[in-house]
Structures are given as structure tokens and as C-alpha cells.
Short mmCIF file of C-alpha atoms and ligand atoms in Angstrom, two decimals:
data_model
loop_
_atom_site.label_atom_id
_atom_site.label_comp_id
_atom_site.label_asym_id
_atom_site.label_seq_id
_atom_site.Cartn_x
_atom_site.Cartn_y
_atom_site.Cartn_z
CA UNK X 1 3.73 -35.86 -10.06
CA UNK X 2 7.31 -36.02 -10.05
CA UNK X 3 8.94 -34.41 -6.97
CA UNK X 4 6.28 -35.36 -3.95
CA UNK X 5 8.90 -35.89 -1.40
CA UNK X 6 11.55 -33.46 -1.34
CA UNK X 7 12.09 -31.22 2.09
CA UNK X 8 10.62 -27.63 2.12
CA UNK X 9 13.27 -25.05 1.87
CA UNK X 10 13.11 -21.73 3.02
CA UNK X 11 15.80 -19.02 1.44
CA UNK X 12 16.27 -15.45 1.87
CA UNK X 13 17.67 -12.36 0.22
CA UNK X 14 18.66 -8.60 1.67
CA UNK X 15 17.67 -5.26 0.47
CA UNK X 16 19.84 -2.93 -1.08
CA UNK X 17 20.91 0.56 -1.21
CA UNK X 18 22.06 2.55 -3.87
CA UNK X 19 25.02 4.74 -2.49
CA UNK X 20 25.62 6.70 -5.71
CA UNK X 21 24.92 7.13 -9.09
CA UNK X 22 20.89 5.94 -9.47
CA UNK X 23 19.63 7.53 -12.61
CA UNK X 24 22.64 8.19 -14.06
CA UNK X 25 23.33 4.45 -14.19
CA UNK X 26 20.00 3.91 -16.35
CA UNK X 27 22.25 6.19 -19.41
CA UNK X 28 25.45 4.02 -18.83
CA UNK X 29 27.02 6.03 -16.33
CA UNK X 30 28.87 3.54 -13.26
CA UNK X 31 26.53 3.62 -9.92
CA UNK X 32 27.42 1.93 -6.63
CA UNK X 33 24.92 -0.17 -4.24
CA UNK X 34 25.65 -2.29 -1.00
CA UNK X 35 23.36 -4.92 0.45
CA UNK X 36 21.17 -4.62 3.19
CA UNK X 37 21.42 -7.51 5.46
CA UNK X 38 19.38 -6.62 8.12
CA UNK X 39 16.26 -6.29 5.84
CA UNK X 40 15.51 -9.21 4.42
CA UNK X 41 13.15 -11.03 1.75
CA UNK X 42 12.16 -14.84 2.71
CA UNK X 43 10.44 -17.48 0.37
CA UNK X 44 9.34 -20.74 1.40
CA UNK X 45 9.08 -23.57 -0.90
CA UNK X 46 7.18 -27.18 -0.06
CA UNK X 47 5.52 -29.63 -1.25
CA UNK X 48 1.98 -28.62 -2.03
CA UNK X 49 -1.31 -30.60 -2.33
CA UNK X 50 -1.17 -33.36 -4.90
CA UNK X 51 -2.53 -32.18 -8.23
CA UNK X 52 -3.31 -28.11 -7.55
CA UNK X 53 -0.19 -27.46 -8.96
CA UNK X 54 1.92 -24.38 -7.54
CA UNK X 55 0.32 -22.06 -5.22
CA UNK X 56 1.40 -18.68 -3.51
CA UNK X 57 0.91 -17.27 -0.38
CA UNK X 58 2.31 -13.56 0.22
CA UNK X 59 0.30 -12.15 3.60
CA UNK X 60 2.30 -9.23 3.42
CA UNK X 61 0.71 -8.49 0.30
CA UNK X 62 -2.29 -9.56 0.88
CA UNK X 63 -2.08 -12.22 -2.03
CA UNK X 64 -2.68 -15.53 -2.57
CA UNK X 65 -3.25 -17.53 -5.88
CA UNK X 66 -2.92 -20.33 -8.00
CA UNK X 67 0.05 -19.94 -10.84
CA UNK X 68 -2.42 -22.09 -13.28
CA UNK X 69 -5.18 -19.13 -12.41
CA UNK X 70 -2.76 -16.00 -13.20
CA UNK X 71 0.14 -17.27 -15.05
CA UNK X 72 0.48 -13.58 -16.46
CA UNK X 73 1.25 -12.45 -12.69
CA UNK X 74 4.79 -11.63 -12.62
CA UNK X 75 6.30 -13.72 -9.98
CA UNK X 76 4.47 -16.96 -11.52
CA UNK X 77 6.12 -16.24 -14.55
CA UNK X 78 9.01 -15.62 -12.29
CA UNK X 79 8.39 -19.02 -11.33
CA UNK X 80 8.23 -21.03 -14.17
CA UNK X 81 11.08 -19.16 -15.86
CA UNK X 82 13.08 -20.66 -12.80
CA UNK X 83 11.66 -23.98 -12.86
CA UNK X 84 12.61 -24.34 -16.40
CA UNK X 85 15.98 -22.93 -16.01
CA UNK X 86 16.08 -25.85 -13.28
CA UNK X 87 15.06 -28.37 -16.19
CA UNK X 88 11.49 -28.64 -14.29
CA UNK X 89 8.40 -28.77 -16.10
CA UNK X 90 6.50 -26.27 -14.24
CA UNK X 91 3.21 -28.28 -14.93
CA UNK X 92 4.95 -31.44 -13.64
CA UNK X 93 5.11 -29.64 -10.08
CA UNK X 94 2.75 -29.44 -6.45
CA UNK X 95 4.21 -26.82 -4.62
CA UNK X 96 3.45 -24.46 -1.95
CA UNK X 97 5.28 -20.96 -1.83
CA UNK X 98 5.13 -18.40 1.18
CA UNK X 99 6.60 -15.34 0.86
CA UNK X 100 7.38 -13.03 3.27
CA UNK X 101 9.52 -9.53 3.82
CA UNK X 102 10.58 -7.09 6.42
CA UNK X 103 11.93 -4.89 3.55
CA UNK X 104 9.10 -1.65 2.73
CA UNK X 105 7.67 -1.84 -0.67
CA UNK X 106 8.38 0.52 -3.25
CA UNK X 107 10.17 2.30 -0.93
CA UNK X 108 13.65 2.18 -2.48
CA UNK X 109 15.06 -0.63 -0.28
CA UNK X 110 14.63 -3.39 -3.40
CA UNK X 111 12.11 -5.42 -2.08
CA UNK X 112 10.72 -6.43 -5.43
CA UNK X 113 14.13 -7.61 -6.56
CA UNK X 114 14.92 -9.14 -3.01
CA UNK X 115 11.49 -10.86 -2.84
CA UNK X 116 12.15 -12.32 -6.49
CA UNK X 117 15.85 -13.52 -5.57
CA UNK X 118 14.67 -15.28 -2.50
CA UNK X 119 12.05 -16.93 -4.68
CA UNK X 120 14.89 -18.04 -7.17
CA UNK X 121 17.37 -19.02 -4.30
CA UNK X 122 14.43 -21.35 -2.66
CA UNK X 123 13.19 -23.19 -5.68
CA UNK X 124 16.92 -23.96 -6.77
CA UNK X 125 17.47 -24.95 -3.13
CA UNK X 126 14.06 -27.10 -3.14
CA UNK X 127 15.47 -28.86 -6.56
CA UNK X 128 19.07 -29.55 -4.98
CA UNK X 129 20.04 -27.76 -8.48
CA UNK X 130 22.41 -24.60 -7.63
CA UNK X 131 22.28 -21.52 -9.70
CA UNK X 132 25.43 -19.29 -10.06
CA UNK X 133 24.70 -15.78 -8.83
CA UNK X 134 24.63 -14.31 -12.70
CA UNK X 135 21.92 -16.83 -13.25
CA UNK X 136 20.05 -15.38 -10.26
CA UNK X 137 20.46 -12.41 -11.38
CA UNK X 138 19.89 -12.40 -14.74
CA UNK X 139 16.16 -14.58 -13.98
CA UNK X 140 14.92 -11.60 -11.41
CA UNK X 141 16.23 -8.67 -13.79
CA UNK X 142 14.14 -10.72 -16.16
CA UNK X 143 11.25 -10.51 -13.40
CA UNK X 144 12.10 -6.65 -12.85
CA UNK X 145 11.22 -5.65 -16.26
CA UNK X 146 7.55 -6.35 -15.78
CA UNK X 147 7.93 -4.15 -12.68
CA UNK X 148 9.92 -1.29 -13.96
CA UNK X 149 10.02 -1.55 -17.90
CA UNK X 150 13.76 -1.03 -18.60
CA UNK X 151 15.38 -1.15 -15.08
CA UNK X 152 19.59 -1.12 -15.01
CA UNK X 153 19.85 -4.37 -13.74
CA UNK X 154 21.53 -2.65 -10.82
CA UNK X 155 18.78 -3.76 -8.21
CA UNK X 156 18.52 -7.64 -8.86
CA UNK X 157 22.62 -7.38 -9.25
CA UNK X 158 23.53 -6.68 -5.72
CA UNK X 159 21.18 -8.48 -3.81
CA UNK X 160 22.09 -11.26 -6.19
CA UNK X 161 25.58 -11.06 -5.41
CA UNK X 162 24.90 -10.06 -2.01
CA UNK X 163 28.15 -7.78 -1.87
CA UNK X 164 28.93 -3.89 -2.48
CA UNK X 165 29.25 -3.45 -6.17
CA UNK X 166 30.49 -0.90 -8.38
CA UNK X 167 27.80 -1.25 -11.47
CA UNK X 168 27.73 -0.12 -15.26
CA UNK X 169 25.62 -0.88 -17.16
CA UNK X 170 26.88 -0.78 -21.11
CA UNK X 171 26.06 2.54 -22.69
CA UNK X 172 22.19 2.10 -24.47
CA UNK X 173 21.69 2.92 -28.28
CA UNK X 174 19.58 6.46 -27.43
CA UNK X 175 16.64 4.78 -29.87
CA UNK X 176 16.81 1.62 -28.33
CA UNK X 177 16.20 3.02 -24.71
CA UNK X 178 13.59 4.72 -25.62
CA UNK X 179 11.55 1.17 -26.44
CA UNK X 180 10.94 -1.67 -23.83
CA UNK X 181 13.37 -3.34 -26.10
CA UNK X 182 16.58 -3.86 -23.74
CA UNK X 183 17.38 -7.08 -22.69
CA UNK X 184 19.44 -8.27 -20.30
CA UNK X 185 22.92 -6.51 -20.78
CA UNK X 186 26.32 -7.79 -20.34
CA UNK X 187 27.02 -5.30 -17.53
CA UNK X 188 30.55 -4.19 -15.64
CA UNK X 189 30.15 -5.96 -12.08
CA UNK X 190 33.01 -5.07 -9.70
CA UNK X 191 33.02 -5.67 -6.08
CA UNK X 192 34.07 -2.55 -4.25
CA UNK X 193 36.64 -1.84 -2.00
CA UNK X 194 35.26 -0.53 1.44
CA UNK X 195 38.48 0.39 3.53
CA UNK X 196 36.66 2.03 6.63
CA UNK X 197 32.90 1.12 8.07
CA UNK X 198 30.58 3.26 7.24
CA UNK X 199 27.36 3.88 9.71
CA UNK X 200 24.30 4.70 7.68
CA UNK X 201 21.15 5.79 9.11
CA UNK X 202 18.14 5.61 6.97
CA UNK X 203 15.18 7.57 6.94
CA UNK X 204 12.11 6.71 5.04
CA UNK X 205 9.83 9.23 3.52
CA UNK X 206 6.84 7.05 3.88
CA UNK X 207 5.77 8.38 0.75
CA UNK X 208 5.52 4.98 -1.55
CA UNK X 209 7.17 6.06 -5.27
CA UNK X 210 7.17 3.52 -8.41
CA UNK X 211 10.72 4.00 -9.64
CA UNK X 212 9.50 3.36 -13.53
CA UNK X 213 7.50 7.44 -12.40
CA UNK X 214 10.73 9.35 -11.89
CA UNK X 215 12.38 6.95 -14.53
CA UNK X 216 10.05 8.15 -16.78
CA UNK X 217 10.11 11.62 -16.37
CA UNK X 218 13.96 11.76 -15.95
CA UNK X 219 13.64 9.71 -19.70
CA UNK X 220 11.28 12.64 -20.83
CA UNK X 221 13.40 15.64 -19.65
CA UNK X 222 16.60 13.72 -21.41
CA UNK X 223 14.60 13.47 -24.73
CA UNK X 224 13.67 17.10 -24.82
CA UNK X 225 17.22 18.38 -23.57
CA UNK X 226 19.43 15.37 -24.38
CA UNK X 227 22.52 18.16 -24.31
CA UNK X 228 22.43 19.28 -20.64
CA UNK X 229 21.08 15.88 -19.72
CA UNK X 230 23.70 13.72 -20.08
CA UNK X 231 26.16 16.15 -19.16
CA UNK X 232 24.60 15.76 -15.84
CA UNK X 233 24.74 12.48 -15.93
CA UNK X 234 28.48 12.35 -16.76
CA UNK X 235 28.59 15.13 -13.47
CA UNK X 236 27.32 12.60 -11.73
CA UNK X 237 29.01 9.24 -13.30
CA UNK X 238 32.26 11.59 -12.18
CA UNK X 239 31.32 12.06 -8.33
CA UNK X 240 30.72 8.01 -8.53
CA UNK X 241 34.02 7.62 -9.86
CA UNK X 242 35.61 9.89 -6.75
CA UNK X 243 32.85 8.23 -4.39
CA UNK X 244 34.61 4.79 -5.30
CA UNK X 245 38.51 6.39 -4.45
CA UNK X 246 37.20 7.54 -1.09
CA UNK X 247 35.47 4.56 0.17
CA UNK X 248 38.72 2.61 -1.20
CA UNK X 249 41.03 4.70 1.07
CA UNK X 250 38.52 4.75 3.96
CA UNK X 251 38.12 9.24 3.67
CA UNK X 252 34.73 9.33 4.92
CA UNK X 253 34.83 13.34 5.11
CA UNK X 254 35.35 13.25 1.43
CA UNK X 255 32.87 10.53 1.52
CA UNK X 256 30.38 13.03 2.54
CA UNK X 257 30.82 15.82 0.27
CA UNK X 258 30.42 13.69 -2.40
CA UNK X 259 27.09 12.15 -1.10
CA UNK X 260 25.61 16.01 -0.73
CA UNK X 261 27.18 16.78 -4.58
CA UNK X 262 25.03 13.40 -5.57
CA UNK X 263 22.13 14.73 -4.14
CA UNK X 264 22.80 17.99 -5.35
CA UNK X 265 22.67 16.70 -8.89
CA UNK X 266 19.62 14.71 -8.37
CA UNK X 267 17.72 17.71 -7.69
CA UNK X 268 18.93 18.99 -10.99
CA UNK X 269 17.80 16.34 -12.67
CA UNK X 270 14.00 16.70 -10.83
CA UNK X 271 13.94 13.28 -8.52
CA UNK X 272 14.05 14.51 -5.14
CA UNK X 273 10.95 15.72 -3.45
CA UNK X 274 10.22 18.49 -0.34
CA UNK X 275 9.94 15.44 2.13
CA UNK X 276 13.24 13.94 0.81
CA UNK X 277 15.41 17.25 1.13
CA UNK X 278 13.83 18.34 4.67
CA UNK X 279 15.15 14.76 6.08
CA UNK X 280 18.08 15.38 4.41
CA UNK X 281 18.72 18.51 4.95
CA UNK X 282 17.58 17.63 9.09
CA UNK X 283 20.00 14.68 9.19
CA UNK X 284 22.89 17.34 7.52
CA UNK X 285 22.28 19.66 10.79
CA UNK X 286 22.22 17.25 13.08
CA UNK X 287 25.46 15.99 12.20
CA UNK X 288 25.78 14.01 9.18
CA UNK X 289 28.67 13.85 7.07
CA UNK X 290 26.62 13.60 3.80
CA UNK X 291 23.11 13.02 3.08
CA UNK X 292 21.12 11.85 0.01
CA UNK X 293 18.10 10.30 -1.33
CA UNK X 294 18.73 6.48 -2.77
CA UNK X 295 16.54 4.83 -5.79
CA UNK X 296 14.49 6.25 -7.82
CA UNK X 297 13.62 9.28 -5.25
CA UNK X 298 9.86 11.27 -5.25
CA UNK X 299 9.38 9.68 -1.97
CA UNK X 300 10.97 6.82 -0.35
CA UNK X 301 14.30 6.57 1.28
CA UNK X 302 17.28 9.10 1.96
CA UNK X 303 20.40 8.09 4.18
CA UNK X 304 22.84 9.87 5.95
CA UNK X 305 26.62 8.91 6.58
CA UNK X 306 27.39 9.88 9.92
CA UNK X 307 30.16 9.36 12.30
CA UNK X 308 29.40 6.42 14.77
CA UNK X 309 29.05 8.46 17.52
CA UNK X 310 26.29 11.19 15.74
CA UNK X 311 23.95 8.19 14.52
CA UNK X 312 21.93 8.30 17.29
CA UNK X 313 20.95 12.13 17.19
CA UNK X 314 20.89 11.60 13.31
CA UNK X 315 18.33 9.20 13.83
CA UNK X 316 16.03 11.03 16.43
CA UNK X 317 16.58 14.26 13.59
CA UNK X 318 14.94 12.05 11.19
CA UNK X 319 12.05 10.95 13.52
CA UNK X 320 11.42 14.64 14.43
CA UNK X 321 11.53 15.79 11.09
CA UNK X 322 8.60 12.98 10.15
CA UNK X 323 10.57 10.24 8.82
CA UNK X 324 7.62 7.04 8.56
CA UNK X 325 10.71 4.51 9.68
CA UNK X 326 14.21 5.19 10.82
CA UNK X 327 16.77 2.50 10.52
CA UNK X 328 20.96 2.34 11.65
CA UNK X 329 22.93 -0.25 9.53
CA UNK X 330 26.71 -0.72 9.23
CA UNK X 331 28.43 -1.29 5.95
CA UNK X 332 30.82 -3.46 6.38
CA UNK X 333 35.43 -3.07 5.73
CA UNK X 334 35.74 -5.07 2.09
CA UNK X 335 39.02 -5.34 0.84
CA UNK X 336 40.11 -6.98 -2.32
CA UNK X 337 42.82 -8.95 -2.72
CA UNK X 338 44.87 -8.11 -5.62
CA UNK X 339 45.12 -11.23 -8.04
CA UNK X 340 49.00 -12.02 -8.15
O1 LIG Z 1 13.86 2.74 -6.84
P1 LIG Z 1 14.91 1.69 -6.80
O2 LIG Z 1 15.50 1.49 -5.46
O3 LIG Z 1 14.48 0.41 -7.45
O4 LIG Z 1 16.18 2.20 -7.62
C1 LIG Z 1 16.07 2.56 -8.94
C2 LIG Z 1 17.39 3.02 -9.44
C3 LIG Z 1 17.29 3.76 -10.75
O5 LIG Z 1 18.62 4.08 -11.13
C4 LIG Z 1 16.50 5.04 -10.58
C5 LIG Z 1 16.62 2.94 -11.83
C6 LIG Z 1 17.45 1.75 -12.29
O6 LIG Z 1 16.86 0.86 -12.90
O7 LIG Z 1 18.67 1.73 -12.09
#
């Protein structure tokens, strides 16, 4: 074998959270998303025993297997997609790979995408051969088709890039987007101005949801009414647009109202669910600024933007109100510098 020495590596990779625009972005429309750093993805990649080849470990899924015995699973073929990309042959290789993750599956906080970009990150880290974020990126977007079937690319973007990012993805050819067909896109990628902090409390449904569901159905309901769908869409490609202004000049009241319009829209459109709008509508009265669901809604996570000061009765609204898991995080001030 070719690489039995090198030092295990261990990598990591946050969640994410959509703050506007999810759905909409699937048609073209601009969404924005911001890391979450204190959830985190973790893969571990060492030597493993000569001549088994590569072997996973995941305890938090229960999972553990040989790539040579399921090379159709989709993180081995995650795997030797990145190994070749790293100019390894992937049946030159003993390795062992643990992954782990605080980060709730299927529950809107990417933790396929974040699981898959810690995976990436480790093995090019293992190799000593750096990949540029876009590479990253573009190898677990490859990984988060199997998942999702035509996902924006939004997901595996930001907790690629690991920054709050404005996202568009290029407008789809109607007929194309209705097959499995789209491949990676050349997409708009623009970090995003944050001018104030923003304190986010997140409440989680504990309902699980498989975004490619809602996807699906929201897909459906555009094909029979493509008309009134995309003009919701655009509705809501417009509030991103004003979301983007307000976090630039720091107007979190403004900030709010948008958040409830969002959310407003998504219920149009037929992704939110009963357990979404009562924590929504619980973290509204108890002092939130805005409240919405984030992903592809039917269950797992809504957030509220709340003055510092009102996160902590936010939060205990939430747990009353049945929230599974209630989390605080702070977005952090990100200016951009202007290029002279
Ligand atoms: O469910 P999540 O967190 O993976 O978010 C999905 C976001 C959608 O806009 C609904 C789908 C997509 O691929 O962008």
C-alpha cells in the first residue's frame, strides 16, 4: 500500500442556517444562509489495517462498513470521488474513517452536507493536498444529489465557505428541473454584509423532514400552477433582496418584518407545518422580532431574531410550546471591504 505512515487527521465542519429565501432559491431566486459554528460535523481519518482497504465508522448513525462492501453508499462514493480528486487511487488506500456530529439529522441544520465537508476537509488534510473551498463544495453538492435529487447547492456552499452568503443559483431551464439532470451550476456566491449581531434562538420541531418531500411537492404545485408559483417565488426572491439591505445597515426591526413576510410566503407555498407556526408564532409573543421556519420546513427547525436581552424568555417560549431542542447562537458583525 502506498500511504501506511501518514498522521491521522481529524477535521470538522459547522451547520448552517438558511435565513431567507429556501425554496425560492431551488427556481433561481437569491437565498441567504450563515454558518453554524457551534454545531459541528467531525471526521477522522487514519491509517487503517493493512490490506482491508477503507473502512467507516459513524456511531451516531449506527453504521459501520467496508467501502469495498457498499461502494454504492453515498459517502463511499463521496470518498473515492475525493480521493481521486486528490490523485489517490482509492484501491491503493488502508484507511480508517470516524465520523461523528452534534448537528440533528434531517432536521434542517445541514448535517448531511456538514458531515460530507468534514469528510472532504479530513482526507485532503490526511493527503497534505489542500482543496480550495469551490472544490469542497462542488465534491459534497456532488454527494448531496444522492441525498436530495436536485438540491441548490446552497447547503454544501456555506458550510463550505464557512461564511454568511448571499446565494443564487442560475435560473433552471423549467424542463430541465423537472429531470435529475442538473449538474453542478456555476452559482452567484457573495459574502454578506452583517453590520449589527444578530441573536438567534432556534427551536427544533423534533419532527425529522427529508427536504427532497417538501421539494417535491413545492415542484408539483409549481408544475400545475407555474403562474402564481413563481410569482411567489419572485415575492419572496424580493423580501431576500430587502433582507440583504437590512442586515447591511444593521436595522434589525426591519430585519424582523421581513423574517415574518418570509414565513408568511412559505405558508403560501405549503412548507410550514402546525408544529412549525405554533413555535413560531410562541417565540413572536414572547418577544421576537421575527420568526420563521429554515430548510426545507414540514418539521424541523424555525428561529427567531430576538433582541439580546428577550433570548432567554424566547427560548423558555419555545421549550413550553414543545420545541424537542432549543439552541441560542450569535451571528456574527461581517463587513466587507470595498475593493479599491
Ligand atoms: O432542508 P435543508 O436545510 O437542507 O434546506 C433545503 C433548502 C431548500 O431550499 C428547501 C432546498 C435547496 O436545495 O435549496
Amino acid at each position: 500500500m502506498d500511504h501506511p505512515s501518514l498522521p491521522p487527521h481529524r477535521s470538522s465542519a459547522p451547520g448552517k442556517l438558511i435565513l431567507c429565501g429556501e425554496h425560492a432559491v431551488v427556481y433561481g431566486c437569491p437565498a441567504i444562509a450563515v454558518p453554524l459554528h457551534n454545531v459541528r460535523a467531525y471526521a477522522h481519518v487514519a491509517p487503517g489495517s493493512p490490506g482491508c482497504g477503507v473502512s467507516f465508522n459513524a456511531p451516531d448513525l449506527q453504521a459501520a462498513w467496508l467501502l469495498d462492501e457498499h461502494p454504492d453508499d453515498p459517502l463511499s462514493e463521496l470518498v473515492q470521488a475525493t480521493l481521486r480528486c486528490l490523485n489517490v487511487d482509492p484501491l491503493s488506500v488502508d484507511l480508517s474513517i470516524s465520523i461523528t456530529s452534534d448537528i440533528p439529522i434531517a432536521g434542517g441544520m445541514g448535517s448531511g452536507a456538514a458531515v460530507a465537508t468534514a469528510l472532504v476537509r479530513a482526507l485532503s488534510n490526511y493527503f497534505g493536498r489542500m482543496l480550495s473551498r469551490a472544490e469542497v463544495s462542488d465534491l459534497v453538492f456532488c454527494s448531496e444529489q444522492r441525498y436530495h435529487g436536485t438540491p441548490s447547492g446552497i447547503d454544501n456552499t456555506v458550510i463550505a465557505y464557512e461564511q454568511a452568503l448571499w446565494f443564487v443559483r442560475p435560473k433552471a431551464d423549467p424542463l430541465c428541473a423537472l429531470t435529475s439532470e442538473l449538474r453542478s451550476p456555476v452559482s452567484v456566491i457573495e459574502p454578506v454584509e452583517i453590520a449589527a449581531p444578530l441573536t438567534l434562538v432556534l427551536g427544533d420541531t423534533g419532527i425529522r423532514s427529508e427536504t427532497r418531500l417538501p421539494v417535491g411537492e413545492v415542484r408539483r404545485r409549481w408544475q400545475a400552477d407555474p403562474v402564481r408559483y413563481e410569482a411567489l417565488f419572485a415575492e419572496i426572491g424580493e423580501h431576500v433582496h430587502r433582507i440583504r439591505s437590512a442586515l447591511a445597515i444593521g436595522d434589525i426591526l426591519t430585519l424582523g418584518t421581513l423574517l415574518n413576510a418570509n414565513q408568511t410566503l412559505l405558508e403560501e407555498i405549503g412548507v410550514s407545518s402546525p408544529e412549525l407556526e405554533k413555535l413560531i408564532t410562541k417565540a413572536r409573543d414572547a418577544g421576537a422580532l421575527g420568526a420563521k421556519l429554515s430548510g426545507g420546513g414540514w418539521g424541523g427547525i424555525m428561529f427567531a431574531l430576538t433582541e439580546p436581552s428577550f433570548a432567554t424568555a424566547v427560548a423558555s417560549a419555545l421549550r413550553d410550546a414543545g420545541a424537542a431542542k432549543v439552541m441560542e447562537t450569535h451571528v456574527p458583525v461581517a463587513l466587507i471591504e470595498d475593493n479599491p
